[in-house]
PDB file of C-alpha atoms in Angstrom:
ATOM      1  CA  MET A   1      19.420 -14.846 -16.848  1.00 89.00           C
ATOM      2  CA  HIS A   2      17.368 -14.856 -13.536  1.00 97.00           C
ATOM      3  CA  LYS A   3      15.599 -11.801 -12.137  1.00 98.00           C
ATOM      4  CA  VAL A   4      15.098  -9.394  -9.116  1.00 98.00           C
ATOM      5  CA  ALA A   5      11.987  -8.246  -7.311  1.00 98.00           C
ATOM      6  CA  ALA A   6      11.924  -5.683  -4.999  1.00 97.00           C
ATOM      7  CA  THR A   7       9.806  -6.260  -1.775  1.00 96.00           C
ATOM      8  CA  ILE A   8       9.050  -3.343  -0.110  1.00 94.00           C
ATOM      9  CA  LEU A   9       7.709  -4.802   3.481  1.00 92.00           C
ATOM     10  CA  THR A  10      11.000  -3.437   5.209  1.00 89.00           C
ATOM     11  CA  CYS A  11      10.972   0.296   3.144  1.00 91.00           C
ATOM     12  CA  ASN A  12      10.435   3.207   5.171  1.00 89.00           C
ATOM     13  CA  ASN A  13       6.674   4.157   3.968  1.00 90.00           C
ATOM     14  CA  ALA A  14       7.237   7.431   4.542  1.00 89.00           C
ATOM     15  CA  PHE A  15       9.649   8.094   1.553  1.00 90.00           C
ATOM     16  CA  LEU A  16       7.920   4.947  -0.226  1.00 93.00           C
ATOM     17  CA  GLY A  17       8.132   5.942  -3.794  1.00 94.00           C
ATOM     18  CA  GLN A  18      11.459   7.427  -3.565  1.00 94.00           C
ATOM     19  CA  ALA A  19      12.479   4.016  -2.599  1.00 95.00           C
ATOM     20  CA  VAL A  20      10.352   1.610  -5.186  1.00 96.00           C
ATOM     21  CA  LEU A  21      11.881   4.470  -7.814  1.00 96.00           C
ATOM     22  CA  ALA A  22      15.203   3.662  -6.935  1.00 96.00           C
ATOM     23  CA  ALA A  23      14.579   0.013  -7.257  1.00 97.00           C
ATOM     24  CA  GLN A  24      13.779   0.512 -10.572  1.00 97.00           C
ATOM     25  CA  HIS A  25      16.608   2.491 -11.767  1.00 96.00           C
ATOM     26  CA  GLY A  26      18.651  -0.314  -9.789  1.00 96.00           C
ATOM     27  CA  GLY A  27      17.468  -3.167 -12.638  1.00 97.00           C
ATOM     28  CA  ALA A  28      14.549  -4.774 -10.401  1.00 97.00           C
ATOM     29  CA  ASP A  29      11.867  -6.510 -12.584  1.00 98.00           C
ATOM     30  CA  GLN A  30       8.598  -6.396 -10.582  1.00 98.00           C
ATOM     31  CA  LEU A  31       7.854  -5.066  -7.411  1.00 98.00           C
ATOM     32  CA  HIS A  32       6.379  -7.463  -4.685  1.00 98.00           C
ATOM     33  CA  VAL A  33       4.160  -6.163  -1.998  1.00 98.00           C
ATOM     34  CA  ASP A  34       3.397  -8.248   0.870  1.00 96.00           C
ATOM     35  CA  ILE A  35      -0.377  -7.828   1.985  1.00 97.00           C
ATOM     36  CA  ILE A  36      -0.904  -9.286   5.438  1.00 95.00           C
ATOM     37  CA  ASP A  37      -4.242  -8.404   7.610  1.00 92.00           C
ATOM     38  CA  GLY A  38      -2.950  -9.771  10.846  1.00 93.00           C
ATOM     39  CA  ARG A  39      -4.558 -12.787  10.733  1.00 93.00           C
ATOM     40  CA  TYR A  40      -2.754 -15.165   8.672  1.00 93.00           C
ATOM     41  CA  ALA A  41       0.678 -13.227   9.803  1.00 89.00           C
ATOM     42  CA  SER A  42       1.135 -11.150  12.853  1.00 86.00           C
ATOM     43  CA  ASN A  43       1.581  -7.859  10.765  1.00 89.00           C
ATOM     44  CA  PHE A  44      -0.341  -5.458   9.069  1.00 92.00           C
ATOM     45  CA  SER A  45       1.116  -4.247   5.735  1.00 94.00           C
ATOM     46  CA  PHE A  46      -0.224  -2.487   2.839  1.00 96.00           C
ATOM     47  CA  GLY A  47      -4.169  -1.895   1.005  1.00 96.00           C
ATOM     48  CA  PRO A  48      -5.156  -1.519  -2.702  1.00 98.00           C
ATOM     49  CA  LYS A  49      -4.610   2.156  -2.147  1.00 97.00           C
ATOM     50  CA  THR A  50      -0.920   1.417  -1.845  1.00 97.00           C
ATOM     51  CA  ILE A  51      -0.942  -0.343  -5.508  1.00 98.00           C
ATOM     52  CA  ALA A  52      -3.066   2.040  -6.916  1.00 98.00           C
ATOM     53  CA  ASP A  53      -0.549   5.206  -6.066  1.00 97.00           C
ATOM     54  CA  LEU A  54       2.734   2.313  -7.279  1.00 97.00           C
ATOM     55  CA  LYS A  55       1.464   2.243 -10.137  1.00 97.00           C
ATOM     56  CA  GLU A  56       1.351   5.828 -11.068  1.00 96.00           C
ATOM     57  CA  VAL A  57       5.284   6.149  -9.523  1.00 95.00           C
ATOM     58  CA  VAL A  58       6.700   2.543 -11.878  1.00 97.00           C
ATOM     59  CA  ASP A  59       7.125   1.225 -14.866  1.00 96.00           C
ATOM     60  CA  ILE A  60       7.511  -2.508 -13.359  1.00 98.00           C
ATOM     61  CA  PRO A  61       4.868  -4.893 -12.816  1.00 98.00           C
ATOM     62  CA  ILE A  62       3.545  -4.899  -9.422  1.00 98.00           C
ATOM     63  CA  GLU A  63       3.123  -8.138  -8.108  1.00 98.00           C
ATOM     64  CA  VAL A  64       0.719  -8.646  -4.869  1.00 98.00           C
ATOM     65  CA  HIS A  65       1.470 -11.644  -2.317  1.00 98.00           C
ATOM     66  CA  PHE A  66      -1.915 -12.451  -0.203  1.00 98.00           C
ATOM     67  CA  GLU A  67      -0.512 -13.489   3.308  1.00 96.00           C
ATOM     68  CA  LEU A  68      -3.859 -13.450   4.673  1.00 96.00           C
ATOM     69  CA  TYR A  69      -6.501 -15.958   4.425  1.00 96.00           C
ATOM     70  CA  ASP A  70      -9.667 -16.079   1.897  1.00 96.00           C
ATOM     71  CA  PRO A  71      -7.383 -14.074  -0.327  1.00 96.00           C
ATOM     72  CA  GLN A  72     -10.658 -15.024  -3.269  1.00 96.00           C
ATOM     73  CA  TYR A  73     -12.569 -11.670  -1.591  1.00 96.00           C
ATOM     74  CA  TYR A  74      -9.468  -9.383  -2.484  1.00 97.00           C
ATOM     75  CA  ILE A  75      -8.879 -10.299  -5.888  1.00 98.00           C
ATOM     76  CA  ASP A  76     -11.228  -8.540  -7.659  1.00 98.00           C
ATOM     77  CA  MET A  77     -10.554  -5.225  -5.642  1.00 98.00           C
ATOM     78  CA  PHE A  78      -6.616  -5.457  -5.734  1.00 98.00           C
ATOM     79  CA  ALA A  79      -6.855  -6.013  -9.781  1.00 98.00           C
ATOM     80  CA  GLU A  80      -8.635  -2.999 -10.016  1.00 98.00           C
ATOM     81  CA  ALA A  81      -6.032  -1.186  -8.137  1.00 98.00           C
ATOM     82  CA  GLY A  82      -3.593  -1.996 -10.930  1.00 98.00           C
ATOM     83  CA  ALA A  83      -1.934  -4.941  -9.341  1.00 98.00           C
ATOM     84  CA  ASP A  84      -0.412  -7.525 -12.775  1.00 98.00           C
ATOM     85  CA  MET A  85       0.204 -10.808 -10.731  1.00 98.00           C
ATOM     86  CA  MET A  86      -1.326 -12.223  -7.148  1.00 98.00           C
ATOM     87  CA  THR A  87       0.401 -14.889  -5.522  1.00 98.00           C
ATOM     88  CA  ILE A  88      -2.096 -16.960  -3.288  1.00 98.00           C
ATOM     89  CA  GLN A  89      -0.641 -18.991   0.088  1.00 97.00           C
ATOM     90  CA  MET A  90      -1.751 -22.426  -0.554  1.00 94.00           C
ATOM     91  CA  ASP A  91      -2.722 -23.092   3.010  1.00 94.00           C
ATOM     92  CA  GLY A  92      -4.421 -19.508   3.235  1.00 95.00           C
ATOM     93  CA  CYS A  93      -7.163 -20.783   0.441  1.00 95.00           C
ATOM     94  CA  ALA A  94      -9.623 -23.302   0.755  1.00 94.00           C
ATOM     95  CA  CYS A  95     -10.634 -23.579  -2.898  1.00 96.00           C
ATOM     96  CA  PRO A  96      -7.258 -22.367  -4.417  1.00 96.00           C
ATOM     97  CA  ILE A  97      -8.141 -23.407  -8.328  1.00 97.00           C
ATOM     98  CA  GLN A  98     -10.923 -21.662  -8.096  1.00 97.00           C
ATOM     99  CA  ALA A  99      -8.904 -18.378  -6.656  1.00 97.00           C
ATOM    100  CA  VAL A 100      -6.255 -18.863  -9.095  1.00 98.00           C
ATOM    101  CA  SER A 101      -8.882 -19.270 -12.396  1.00 97.00           C
ATOM    102  CA  ARG A 102     -10.885 -15.789 -11.032  1.00 98.00           C
ATOM    103  CA  VAL A 103      -7.521 -14.107 -11.231  1.00 98.00           C
ATOM    104  CA  ARG A 104      -6.540 -15.856 -14.767  1.00 97.00           C
ATOM    105  CA  ARG A 105     -10.001 -14.709 -15.694  1.00 97.00           C
ATOM    106  CA  LEU A 106      -8.954 -11.331 -14.895  1.00 98.00           C
ATOM    107  CA  GLY A 107      -6.277 -11.088 -17.485  1.00 98.00           C
ATOM    108  CA  LYS A 108      -3.534 -11.061 -14.610  1.00 98.00           C
ATOM    109  CA  GLN A 109      -0.667 -14.011 -14.076  1.00 98.00           C
ATOM    110  CA  VAL A 110      -1.151 -16.010 -11.091  1.00 98.00           C
ATOM    111  CA  GLY A 111       0.931 -17.710  -8.805  1.00 98.00           C
ATOM    112  CA  VAL A 112       0.965 -19.892  -5.454  1.00 98.00           C
ATOM    113  CA  GLY A 113       3.145 -19.162  -2.300  1.00 97.00           C
ATOM    114  CA  LEU A 114       4.298 -22.241  -0.217  1.00 97.00           C
ATOM    115  CA  LYS A 115       5.554 -21.514   3.653  1.00 95.00           C
ATOM    116  CA  PRO A 116       9.035 -23.176   4.524  1.00 94.00           C
ATOM    117  CA  THR A 117       7.066 -26.604   6.539  1.00 94.00           C
ATOM    118  CA  GLU A 118       4.585 -26.999   3.235  1.00 95.00           C
ATOM    119  CA  ARG A 119       6.118 -30.123   0.794  1.00 95.00           C
ATOM    120  CA  VAL A 120       6.673 -29.165  -2.613  1.00 97.00           C
ATOM    121  CA  GLU A 121       3.941 -32.733  -3.840  1.00 96.00           C
ATOM    122  CA  SER A 122       0.886 -30.254  -2.330  1.00 96.00           C
ATOM    123  CA  ILE A 123       0.633 -28.054  -5.502  1.00 97.00           C
ATOM    124  CA  GLU A 124       1.120 -31.209  -8.060  1.00 96.00           C
ATOM    125  CA  TYR A 125      -2.429 -30.810  -9.440  1.00 97.00           C
ATOM    126  CA  ILE A 126      -2.499 -27.357  -9.285  1.00 97.00           C
ATOM    127  CA  ALA A 127       0.500 -26.601 -11.474  1.00 98.00           C
ATOM    128  CA  HIS A 128      -0.819 -26.741 -14.510  1.00 97.00           C
ATOM    129  CA  HIS A 129      -2.759 -23.498 -14.013  1.00 98.00           C
ATOM    130  CA  LEU A 130       0.204 -21.446 -12.717  1.00 98.00           C
ATOM    131  CA  ASP A 131       2.414 -18.755 -14.404  1.00 98.00           C
ATOM    132  CA  TYR A 132       4.976 -18.844 -11.399  1.00 98.00           C
ATOM    133  CA  LEU A 133       5.409 -20.247  -8.257  1.00 98.00           C
ATOM    134  CA  ILE A 134       7.242 -18.343  -4.809  1.00 98.00           C
ATOM    135  CA  MET A 135       8.777 -20.512  -2.107  1.00 97.00           C
ATOM    136  CA  MET A 136       8.961 -18.623   0.910  1.00 96.00           C
ATOM    137  CA  SER A 137      12.014 -19.599   3.026  1.00 94.00           C
ATOM    138  CA  VAL A 138      11.141 -18.082   5.435  1.00 92.00           C
ATOM    139  CA  GLU A 139       7.799 -17.678   7.573  1.00 89.00           C
ATOM    140  CA  PRO A 140       5.135 -15.288   6.217  1.00 85.00           C
ATOM    141  CA  GLY A 141       4.688 -11.956   7.792  1.00 75.00           C
ATOM    142  CA  PHE A 142       8.346  -9.948   8.694  1.00 76.00           C
ATOM    143  CA  GLY A 143      11.337  -9.428   6.339  1.00 72.00           C
ATOM    144  CA  GLY A 144      14.607 -10.036   8.032  1.00 73.00           C
ATOM    145  CA  GLN A 145      14.259 -13.798   9.215  1.00 81.00           C
ATOM    146  CA  LYS A 146      16.856 -16.400   8.811  1.00 87.00           C
ATOM    147  CA  LEU A 147      16.583 -18.561   5.776  1.00 90.00           C
ATOM    148  CA  GLU A 148      15.530 -22.261   6.232  1.00 90.00           C
ATOM    149  CA  GLU A 149      18.151 -24.479   5.010  1.00 94.00           C
ATOM    150  CA  SER A 150      15.410 -26.695   3.492  1.00 96.00           C
ATOM    151  CA  ILE A 151      14.830 -24.142   0.736  1.00 97.00           C
ATOM    152  CA  TYR A 152      17.743 -25.170  -1.336  1.00 97.00           C
ATOM    153  CA  THR A 153      16.332 -28.855  -1.620  1.00 96.00           C
ATOM    154  CA  LYS A 154      12.841 -28.082  -2.243  1.00 97.00           C
ATOM    155  CA  ILE A 155      13.999 -26.009  -5.331  1.00 97.00           C
ATOM    156  CA  ALA A 156      15.709 -28.496  -6.644  1.00 96.00           C
ATOM    157  CA  ALA A 157      12.115 -31.055  -6.129  1.00 97.00           C
ATOM    158  CA  ALA A 158      10.133 -28.247  -7.408  1.00 98.00           C
ATOM    159  CA  LYS A 159      12.225 -27.986 -10.815  1.00 97.00           C
ATOM    160  CA  LYS A 160      11.908 -31.706 -11.037  1.00 97.00           C
ATOM    161  CA  MET A 161       8.148 -32.152 -10.753  1.00 98.00           C
ATOM    162  CA  PHE A 162       7.519 -29.286 -13.258  1.00 98.00           C
ATOM    163  CA  ALA A 163      10.094 -31.121 -15.752  1.00 97.00           C
ATOM    164  CA  GLU A 164       8.161 -34.106 -15.426  1.00 97.00           C
ATOM    165  CA  GLN A 165       4.931 -32.426 -16.281  1.00 97.00           C
ATOM    166  CA  GLY A 166       6.310 -30.927 -19.138  1.00 98.00           C
ATOM    167  CA  LEU A 167       5.862 -27.145 -17.184  1.00 98.00           C
ATOM    168  CA  ASP A 168       8.026 -24.307 -17.475  1.00 97.00           C
ATOM    169  CA  ILE A 169       7.418 -22.561 -14.165  1.00 98.00           C
ATOM    170  CA  PRO A 170       9.658 -20.135 -12.568  1.00 98.00           C
ATOM    171  CA  ILE A 171      10.481 -20.264  -9.212  1.00 98.00           C
ATOM    172  CA  TYR A 172      10.804 -17.262  -7.353  1.00 98.00           C
ATOM    173  CA  VAL A 173      12.461 -17.095  -3.725  1.00 98.00           C
ATOM    174  CA  ASP A 174      10.681 -15.182  -1.147  1.00 95.00           C
ATOM    175  CA  GLY A 175      12.979 -14.366   2.532  1.00 88.00           C
ATOM    176  CA  SER A 176      16.246 -13.812   3.368  1.00 90.00           C
ATOM    177  CA  VAL A 177      17.650 -13.436   0.120  1.00 96.00           C
ATOM    178  CA  ASN A 178      21.228 -11.840   0.729  1.00 94.00           C
ATOM    179  CA  LYS A 179      25.219 -11.825  -0.470  1.00 95.00           C
ATOM    180  CA  GLU A 180      25.520 -14.982   1.208  1.00 96.00           C
ATOM    181  CA  THR A 181      22.578 -16.832   0.123  1.00 96.00           C
ATOM    182  CA  ALA A 182      21.483 -15.447  -3.095  1.00 97.00           C
ATOM    183  CA  PRO A 183      24.615 -17.304  -4.991  1.00 97.00           C
ATOM    184  CA  LYS A 184      23.364 -20.577  -3.599  1.00 97.00           C
ATOM    185  CA  LEU A 185      19.667 -20.227  -4.221  1.00 97.00           C
ATOM    186  CA  LEU A 186      20.627 -19.153  -8.079  1.00 98.00           C
ATOM    187  CA  GLU A 187      22.969 -22.664  -8.064  1.00 97.00           C
ATOM    188  CA  SER A 188      19.797 -24.626  -6.739  1.00 96.00           C
ATOM    189  CA  GLY A 189      17.293 -23.516  -9.515  1.00 97.00           C
ATOM    190  CA  ALA A 190      16.087 -20.399  -8.550  1.00 98.00           C
ATOM    191  CA  ASP A 191      15.024 -17.791 -10.863  1.00 98.00           C
ATOM    192  CA  VAL A 192      13.467 -14.825  -9.553  1.00 98.00           C
ATOM    193  CA  LEU A 193      15.044 -13.418  -5.993  1.00 98.00           C
ATOM    194  CA  ILE A 194      12.537 -11.494  -3.999  1.00 97.00           C
ATOM    195  CA  VAL A 195      15.076  -8.525  -2.357  1.00 96.00           C
ATOM    196  CA  GLY A 196      13.999  -6.718   0.648  1.00 93.00           C
ATOM    197  CA  SER A 197      15.928  -6.168   3.934  1.00 90.00           C
ATOM    198  CA  SER A 198      19.226  -6.426   2.114  1.00 91.00           C
ATOM    199  CA  VAL A 199      18.637  -3.347  -0.018  1.00 93.00           C
ATOM    200  CA  PHE A 200      16.428  -1.394   2.127  1.00 89.00           C
ATOM    201  CA  SER A 201      18.516  -2.068   5.129  1.00 75.00           C
ATOM    202  CA  SER A 202      17.830   0.872   7.270  1.00 68.00           C
ATOM    203  CA  ASN A 203      15.385   4.513   7.577  1.00 73.00           C
ATOM    204  CA  LYS A 204      18.505   6.261   6.506  1.00 75.00           C
ATOM    205  CA  VAL A 205      19.694   4.009   3.004  1.00 85.00           C
ATOM    206  CA  THR A 206      20.122   6.575   0.252  1.00 92.00           C
ATOM    207  CA  ASP A 207      18.544   6.373  -3.135  1.00 92.00           C
ATOM    208  CA  GLU A 208      22.307   5.302  -4.555  1.00 94.00           C
ATOM    209  CA  GLU A 209      22.662   2.562  -1.786  1.00 94.00           C
ATOM    210  CA  ILE A 210      19.216   1.065  -3.123  1.00 95.00           C
ATOM    211  CA  LYS A 211      20.293   1.468  -6.764  1.00 96.00           C
ATOM    212  CA  ALA A 212      23.551  -0.272  -5.971  1.00 95.00           C
ATOM    213  CA  GLY A 213      22.030  -3.309  -4.298  1.00 95.00           C
ATOM    214  CA  MET A 214      19.535  -3.654  -6.370  1.00 96.00           C
ATOM    215  CA  GLN A 215      22.199  -3.733  -8.865  1.00 97.00           C
ATOM    216  CA  TYR A 216      24.700  -6.218  -6.836  1.00 97.00           C
ATOM    217  CA  PHE A 217      21.973  -8.966  -7.089  1.00 97.00           C
ATOM    218  CA  LYS A 218      20.796  -8.642 -10.991  1.00 96.00           C
ATOM    219  CA  ASN A 219      24.204  -9.128 -11.825  1.00 96.00           C
ATOM    220  CA  LEU A 220      25.213 -12.051  -9.974  1.00 94.00           C
TER     221      LEU A 220
END
């Protein structure tokens, strides 16, 4: 049974708490929060206070996705804010094994993220340290981009590599998960769909529409 994570990057921030509650009520298994500082990707997003505030609103786990350079400097800060899971972009971290180990020592789940142009083989020697893998089907930084078709074969390649290592690591897909792409992503082996702009489609979307959108992806 696959899971669904709600990514809040495209939410109307003025109604963020209301939106994430609607997503939780619609069946979201966790929240996905992109942490972007304007350098790694040309956008700005959320900080530790957002995480602390969201922890008071929802009961589901909160995963922070460090779309920034040098994530090792932010791990403790976001752990203290209440993040349950932390994702490090492989190309944004000079010493990813050290960073991943720090997250584990803090008692949090940890994963790495791969951009569309990064090869699956780049995580071969860190895979045994991971709780999950996020495969990005779009470039980091913005919602609503077009899916890179290579994601389907990359999911299959990651599944094969993990099986060869005797590992059972869930694969998340981040970017352009919609009604057209989601079924094929699941067929390719995705375990968790990270859903954003296809549910939080506009500033005028209602709670009921958010719930229905999450339920759709949950029930695929």
